[in-house]
Short mmCIF file of C-alpha atoms in Angstrom, two decimals:
data_model
loop_
_atom_site.label_atom_id
_atom_site.label_comp_id
_atom_site.label_asym_id
_atom_site.label_seq_id
_atom_site.Cartn_x
_atom_site.Cartn_y
_atom_site.Cartn_z
CA MET A 113 78.71 84.43 41.65
CA SER A 114 81.37 81.79 41.78
CA GLU A 115 84.33 81.67 39.43
CA GLN A 116 84.15 77.94 38.69
CA ILE A 117 81.26 78.22 36.25
CA ASP A 118 81.73 79.90 32.92
CA GLU A 119 79.26 82.78 32.70
CA GLY A 120 78.44 82.08 29.04
CA LEU A 121 77.72 78.45 29.77
CA ARG A 122 75.59 79.44 32.75
CA SER A 123 73.41 81.80 30.73
CA GLU A 124 73.19 79.21 27.94
CA LEU A 125 71.94 76.64 30.45
CA GLN A 126 69.54 79.15 31.97
CA ARG A 127 67.97 79.71 28.58
CA GLN A 128 67.27 75.95 28.50
CA GLY A 129 65.69 76.12 31.96
CA ILE A 130 68.65 74.67 33.86
CA TRP A 131 69.95 76.65 36.81
CA VAL A 132 73.47 75.99 37.93
CA THR A 133 74.69 77.26 41.25
CA SER A 134 77.35 76.52 43.80
CA MET A 135 77.07 75.55 47.44
CA GLN A 136 78.49 78.93 48.39
CA ASP A 137 75.94 80.89 46.36
CA LEU A 138 73.09 78.80 47.72
CA TYR A 139 74.31 79.21 51.28
CA ASN A 140 74.77 82.95 50.97
CA TRP A 141 71.45 83.36 49.17
CA GLY A 142 69.71 81.64 52.05
CA ARG A 143 71.53 83.67 54.65
CA ARG A 144 71.07 87.07 53.09
CA SER A 145 67.39 86.44 52.42
CA SER A 146 66.56 85.65 56.03
CA ILE A 147 68.51 88.02 58.25
CA TRP A 148 66.68 88.02 61.57
CA PRO A 149 67.49 91.06 63.69
CA LEU A 150 67.62 91.08 67.44
CA GLN A 151 64.67 93.00 68.83
CA PHE A 152 65.84 95.87 70.92
CA GLY A 153 65.96 99.62 70.56
CA LEU A 154 67.98 102.08 72.57
CA ALA A 155 66.79 105.57 71.69
CA CYS A 156 65.06 107.62 69.00
CA CYS A 157 66.78 105.61 66.23
CA ALA A 158 64.66 102.69 67.41
CA ILE A 159 61.55 104.59 66.31
CA GLU A 160 62.99 104.78 62.80
CA MET A 161 63.86 101.10 63.02
CA ILE A 162 60.26 100.32 63.99
CA ALA A 163 59.04 102.41 61.06
CA THR A 164 61.39 100.45 58.79
CA ALA A 165 59.92 97.18 59.97
CA ALA A 166 56.33 98.44 59.69
CA SER A 167 54.17 98.42 56.58
CA ARG A 168 55.23 101.70 54.95
CA TYR A 169 58.93 100.85 54.55
CA ASP A 170 58.43 97.10 54.93
CA LEU A 171 61.72 95.48 55.86
CA ALA A 172 59.99 92.18 55.07
CA ARG A 173 60.79 92.78 51.40
CA PHE A 174 64.39 91.94 52.28
CA GLY A 175 63.57 89.02 54.54
CA GLY A 176 64.47 90.85 57.72
CA GLU A 177 61.14 91.42 59.38
CA ILE A 178 61.36 88.65 61.96
CA PHE A 179 62.68 90.56 64.96
CA ARG A 180 63.72 87.94 67.47
CA PRO A 181 63.26 88.50 71.20
CA SER A 182 66.16 86.16 71.98
CA PRO A 183 69.78 86.48 70.81
CA ARG A 184 69.91 82.72 70.28
CA GLN A 185 67.74 83.09 67.17
CA ALA A 186 69.12 86.36 65.83
CA ASP A 187 71.62 86.96 63.02
CA LEU A 188 71.83 90.72 63.13
CA MET A 189 72.15 93.25 65.91
CA ILE A 190 70.90 96.72 65.01
CA VAL A 191 72.41 99.04 67.60
CA ALA A 192 69.70 101.67 67.18
CA GLY A 193 70.49 104.64 69.36
CA THR A 194 72.55 106.08 72.14
CA VAL A 195 74.63 103.48 73.96
CA THR A 196 75.03 104.66 77.52
CA LYS A 197 77.88 103.32 79.59
CA LYS A 198 75.27 101.66 81.78
CA MET A 199 73.93 99.78 78.74
CA ALA A 200 77.21 98.87 77.02
CA PRO A 201 77.97 95.67 79.02
CA GLN A 202 74.49 94.35 78.30
CA ILE A 203 74.90 94.97 74.58
CA VAL A 204 78.26 93.22 74.46
CA ARG A 205 76.81 90.32 76.43
CA LEU A 206 73.84 90.04 74.06
CA TYR A 207 76.25 90.10 71.11
CA ASN A 208 78.26 87.33 72.74
CA GLN A 209 75.13 85.24 73.17
CA MET A 210 74.20 85.44 69.50
CA PRO A 211 75.19 82.37 67.47
CA ASP A 212 77.57 82.66 64.54
CA PRO A 213 77.39 84.05 61.90
CA LYS A 214 76.37 87.38 63.40
CA TYR A 215 76.42 90.91 62.07
CA VAL A 216 76.13 94.36 63.58
CA ILE A 217 74.61 97.52 62.11
CA SER A 218 75.61 100.64 64.01
CA MET A 219 72.63 102.92 63.43
CA GLY A 220 72.88 106.65 63.94
CA ALA A 221 75.48 109.13 65.12
CA CYS A 222 75.26 108.00 68.75
CA ALA A 223 75.99 104.35 68.06
CA ILE A 224 78.86 105.32 65.76
CA SER A 225 80.64 107.84 67.96
CA GLY A 226 78.43 109.11 70.76
CA GLY A 227 76.93 111.70 68.46
CA PRO A 228 75.70 114.87 70.16
CA PHE A 229 76.52 113.31 73.54
CA LYS A 230 80.15 112.60 72.66
CA GLU A 231 81.41 115.09 75.24
CA GLY A 232 79.06 113.73 77.89
CA TYR A 233 80.17 111.65 80.84
CA ASN A 234 77.70 108.81 80.48
CA VAL A 235 77.61 107.93 76.79
CA LEU A 236 79.82 105.38 75.09
CA LYS A 237 81.74 106.95 72.22
CA GLY A 238 80.77 104.31 69.70
CA ILE A 239 79.77 100.67 70.07
CA ASP A 240 82.69 99.66 67.83
CA ARG A 241 84.91 100.07 70.88
CA TYR A 242 83.74 96.67 72.06
CA ILE A 243 82.23 94.72 69.19
CA PRO A 244 83.03 94.57 65.47
CA VAL A 245 80.57 96.58 63.36
CA ASP A 246 79.73 95.63 59.77
CA VAL A 247 77.73 98.62 58.55
CA TYR A 248 77.59 102.15 59.90
CA ILE A 249 74.62 104.44 59.16
CA PRO A 250 75.16 108.15 59.76
CA GLY A 251 72.20 110.33 60.64
CA CYS A 252 70.48 111.68 63.69
CA PRO A 253 68.33 109.67 63.41
CA PRO A 254 68.81 108.02 59.99
CA ARG A 255 65.75 107.78 57.82
CA PRO A 256 64.18 104.34 57.33
CA GLU A 257 65.53 104.43 53.77
CA ALA A 258 69.03 104.69 55.23
CA LEU A 259 68.43 101.59 57.35
CA LEU A 260 67.13 99.77 54.28
CA HIS A 261 70.29 100.83 52.44
CA ALA A 262 72.42 99.51 55.29
CA PHE A 263 70.46 96.27 55.16
CA MET A 264 71.16 95.98 51.43
CA GLU A 265 74.83 96.72 52.03
CA LEU A 266 74.91 93.92 54.60
CA GLN A 267 73.25 91.60 52.10
CA ARG A 268 75.94 92.51 49.58
CA LYS A 269 78.60 91.76 52.16
CA ILE A 270 77.06 88.37 52.96
CA ASP A 271 76.82 87.61 49.24
CA GLU A 272 80.55 88.08 48.84
CA GLN A 273 81.58 85.91 51.77
CA LYS A 274 83.55 82.80 50.86
CA LEU A 275 82.95 79.33 52.24
CA THR A 276 86.49 78.04 51.82
CA GLY A 277 89.98 79.33 51.33
CA ALA A 278 92.14 81.67 53.32
CA ASP A 279 89.78 84.61 52.83
CA ARG A 280 86.68 82.71 53.95
CA ALA A 281 84.04 84.33 56.12
CA GLU A 282 85.10 85.22 59.64
CA HIS A 283 82.60 82.92 61.35
CA LEU A 284 84.06 79.95 59.44
CA ASN A 285 87.53 80.74 60.70
CA ALA A 286 88.12 78.81 63.90
CA ALA A 287 90.70 81.35 65.09
CA GLN A 288 88.24 84.25 64.89
CA PRO A 289 86.66 84.77 68.32
CA SER A 290 82.90 84.67 68.74
CA GLU A 291 82.90 86.33 72.14
CA PHE A 292 84.33 89.65 73.13
CA PRO A 293 85.21 90.75 76.67
CA VAL A 294 82.32 92.42 78.48
CA PRO A 295 83.36 95.77 79.99
CA ALA A 296 82.83 96.25 83.71
CA PHE A 297 81.96 99.37 85.68
CA GLY A 298 85.15 100.89 87.05
CA ALA A 299 85.65 103.76 89.45
CA HIS A 300 85.22 106.44 86.78
CA ASP A 301 84.59 104.72 83.46
CA LEU A 302 84.05 101.36 81.85
CA GLU A 303 87.01 99.02 82.26
CA PRO A 304 88.57 98.68 79.74
CA PRO A 305 87.52 101.86 77.88
CA ALA A 306 87.89 100.01 74.59
CA ASN A 307 88.76 96.54 73.37
CA PRO A 308 92.16 96.92 71.64
CA ASP A 309 91.48 93.83 69.49
CA VAL A 310 88.58 95.44 67.66
CA PHE A 311 89.06 99.17 68.20
CA GLU A 312 91.86 101.36 67.04
CA PRO A 313 91.62 105.02 68.07
CA PRO A 314 91.63 107.32 65.04
CA LYS A 315 95.05 108.74 64.32
CA ILE A 316 95.07 112.51 64.03
CA ASP A 317 97.45 113.77 61.39
CA ARG A 318 98.76 117.14 62.56
CA THR A 319 100.76 118.60 59.71
CA MET B 307 43.91 46.70 42.90
CA THR B 308 43.02 49.38 45.43
CA PRO B 309 45.69 50.16 48.00
CA ASP B 310 45.07 49.56 51.63
CA PRO B 311 43.27 52.60 53.14
CA TYR B 312 45.88 52.73 55.91
CA PHE B 313 48.68 52.89 53.33
CA PHE B 314 48.23 56.67 53.05
CA ILE B 315 48.73 57.07 56.78
CA ILE B 316 52.05 55.27 56.46
CA ILE B 317 53.05 57.69 53.66
CA PHE B 318 51.92 60.58 55.83
CA VAL B 319 53.99 59.36 58.79
CA GLY B 320 57.02 58.96 56.51
CA VAL B 321 56.71 62.50 55.16
CA ALA B 322 56.10 63.84 58.65
CA LEU B 323 59.35 62.25 59.80
CA VAL B 324 61.48 63.22 56.80
CA PHE B 325 60.27 66.82 56.62
CA PRO B 326 61.74 67.91 59.96
CA LEU B 327 64.59 65.40 60.14
CA LEU B 328 66.11 66.20 56.75
CA PRO B 329 66.83 69.90 57.47
CA LEU B 330 68.15 68.94 60.90
CA ALA B 331 70.45 66.37 59.36
CA LEU B 332 71.62 68.87 56.73
CA ALA B 333 72.28 71.44 59.47
CA TRP B 334 74.23 68.83 61.41
CA LEU B 335 76.32 67.95 58.34
CA TRP B 336 76.90 71.64 57.70
CA ARG B 337 78.11 72.18 61.23
CA ARG B 338 80.27 69.06 61.00
CA PHE B 339 82.11 70.05 57.83
CA PHE B 340 82.02 73.83 57.56
CA GLN B 341 81.19 75.65 60.75
CA PRO B 342 83.78 75.51 63.51
CA PRO B 343 82.10 75.33 66.92
CA LYS B 344 82.72 78.37 69.09
CA PRO B 345 81.17 77.76 72.47
CA GLY B 346 82.07 79.97 75.40
CA ALA B 347 81.12 80.83 78.94
CA GLU B 348 79.28 83.99 77.89
CA LYS B 349 77.62 82.38 74.90
CA ASN B 350 76.29 79.43 76.86
CA ALA B 351 75.25 81.53 79.85
CA THR B 352 71.60 81.85 80.82
CA TYR B 353 69.85 84.48 78.71
CA GLU B 354 68.71 87.23 81.05
CA CYS B 355 68.14 90.16 78.62
CA GLY B 356 71.88 90.80 78.59
CA VAL B 357 72.15 91.11 82.35
CA GLU B 358 74.28 88.64 84.24
CA SER B 359 71.96 86.12 85.86
CA ILE B 360 71.99 86.06 89.65
CA GLY B 361 71.40 82.97 91.80
CA ASP B 362 69.62 79.78 90.89
CA ALA B 363 66.48 79.41 88.81
CA GLN B 364 65.21 76.53 91.00
CA ILE B 365 64.02 78.63 93.93
CA GLN B 366 61.00 77.93 96.16
CA PHE B 367 58.45 80.47 97.29
CA ARG B 368 57.37 80.41 100.93
CA SER B 369 53.73 79.56 101.45
CA GLN B 370 52.61 81.77 104.39
CA TYR B 371 50.18 83.44 102.05
CA TYR B 372 47.81 80.48 101.79
CA LEU B 373 45.68 81.55 104.82
CA TYR B 374 44.99 84.91 103.17
CA ALA B 375 44.18 83.06 99.99
CA ILE B 376 41.64 80.77 101.71
CA ILE B 377 39.92 83.66 103.53
CA PHE B 378 39.83 85.67 100.31
CA LEU B 379 38.25 82.73 98.49
CA ILE B 380 35.47 82.43 101.10
CA PHE B 381 34.60 86.10 100.92
CA ASP B 382 34.79 86.00 97.14
CA VAL B 383 32.06 83.34 97.17
CA GLU B 384 30.10 85.48 99.61
CA ALA B 385 30.22 88.43 97.21
CA ILE B 386 28.80 86.21 94.45
CA PHE B 387 25.90 85.28 96.77
CA LEU B 388 25.34 88.92 97.70
CA VAL B 389 24.87 90.18 94.15
CA PRO B 390 21.60 88.26 93.39
CA PHE B 391 20.48 89.01 96.96
CA ALA B 392 20.90 92.76 96.36
CA VAL B 393 19.13 92.59 92.99
CA ALA B 394 16.08 90.78 94.43
CA PHE B 395 16.16 92.61 97.76
CA THR B 396 12.85 94.52 97.47
CA GLY B 397 10.85 91.42 96.50
CA LEU B 398 12.25 89.09 99.20
CA PRO B 399 10.13 87.65 102.04
CA VAL B 400 11.32 88.10 105.64
CA GLY B 401 12.49 84.48 105.89
CA ALA B 402 14.92 84.86 102.97
CA PHE B 403 16.27 88.09 104.45
CA ILE B 404 16.93 86.37 107.79
CA ALA B 405 18.55 83.43 105.99
CA ILE B 406 21.05 85.64 104.16
CA LEU B 407 21.72 87.55 107.40
CA VAL B 408 22.56 84.27 109.14
CA PHE B 409 24.86 83.39 106.24
CA LEU B 410 26.60 86.77 106.53
CA LEU B 411 26.91 86.52 110.31
CA LEU B 412 28.43 83.04 110.03
CA LEU B 413 31.11 84.34 107.69
CA ILE B 414 31.75 87.43 109.80
CA GLU B 415 32.11 85.18 112.83
CA GLY B 416 34.61 83.12 110.85
CA LEU B 417 36.55 86.27 110.00
CA VAL B 418 36.60 87.35 113.66
CA TRP B 419 37.79 83.88 114.63
CA ALA B 420 40.56 83.90 112.02
CA TRP B 421 41.59 87.40 113.06
CA SER B 422 41.74 86.45 116.75
CA LYS B 423 43.77 83.33 115.87
CA GLY B 424 46.34 85.66 114.25
CA CYS B 425 45.79 84.40 110.69
CA LEU B 426 45.91 87.96 109.33
CA ASN B 427 49.37 88.58 110.80
CA TRP B 428 52.32 87.87 108.54
CA SER B 429 53.99 84.76 109.92
CA LYS B 430 57.75 85.08 109.95
#
């Protein structure tokens, strides 16, 4: 809710049947009520994602049931499952091809950090090494309720985004990049192993 | 005074124009005043399921296959003729049997001719 309108006056007007809103609230209401995810699944988390979209858990209640087969029409990328190093460049490229504003949910232990395959040679240790992630869901795999919770968290985040000012939403900031470098296959690993602009390795405090 | 019966069509056309154009105009205004454009080489690239697209989309397929296609079509028609022939086989007079045999032999001769001409070899 915006700060310009006095809350008492707003509720007084609402009692008379007059709804007052701001451009920002209207814009964010529209955006958070129609988050269209990109349709792709990577591993077992995708099965939970499918269950979330199906009738029992019914993602449609939150306006997110329209899984788009093309990144041009998608607002949200649900990285559902193990990101192998073979798959990582494709995911970054798909993210780059999504129009702004775009959001990422990192679903499951594998997408967050590599999960049970963290010590493996072929699994990326978290998709946040290459693209900015908005919501992380732990779990192996997370329950559909957890994905719904992440969806609601994302809606809350969208609700709080500003249209103007210095702290406006990232996609409205011309300096904020919309594309991130796609990693390439090197001799032993992906090059670069992480994008330093978005990823900071966790600092281990040895005391 | 009753309005002209075509007047409603004019209203309909007006609504049909405004209904799609108004959201498009609003989206254009939104982009003009709020949303900074962020085009890029990756973003504007051809969508190929995340894989980098290779080559040109405007390619031509070579047409050596058309001879196979024509011969297949002829024998497809023959099969359609053979089905009613097989169903009515026991009740057919001798003349009809000879007629269908001539038909079959003609097509087989055509196949032998096409084979000997080299139509069944893949032309490089």
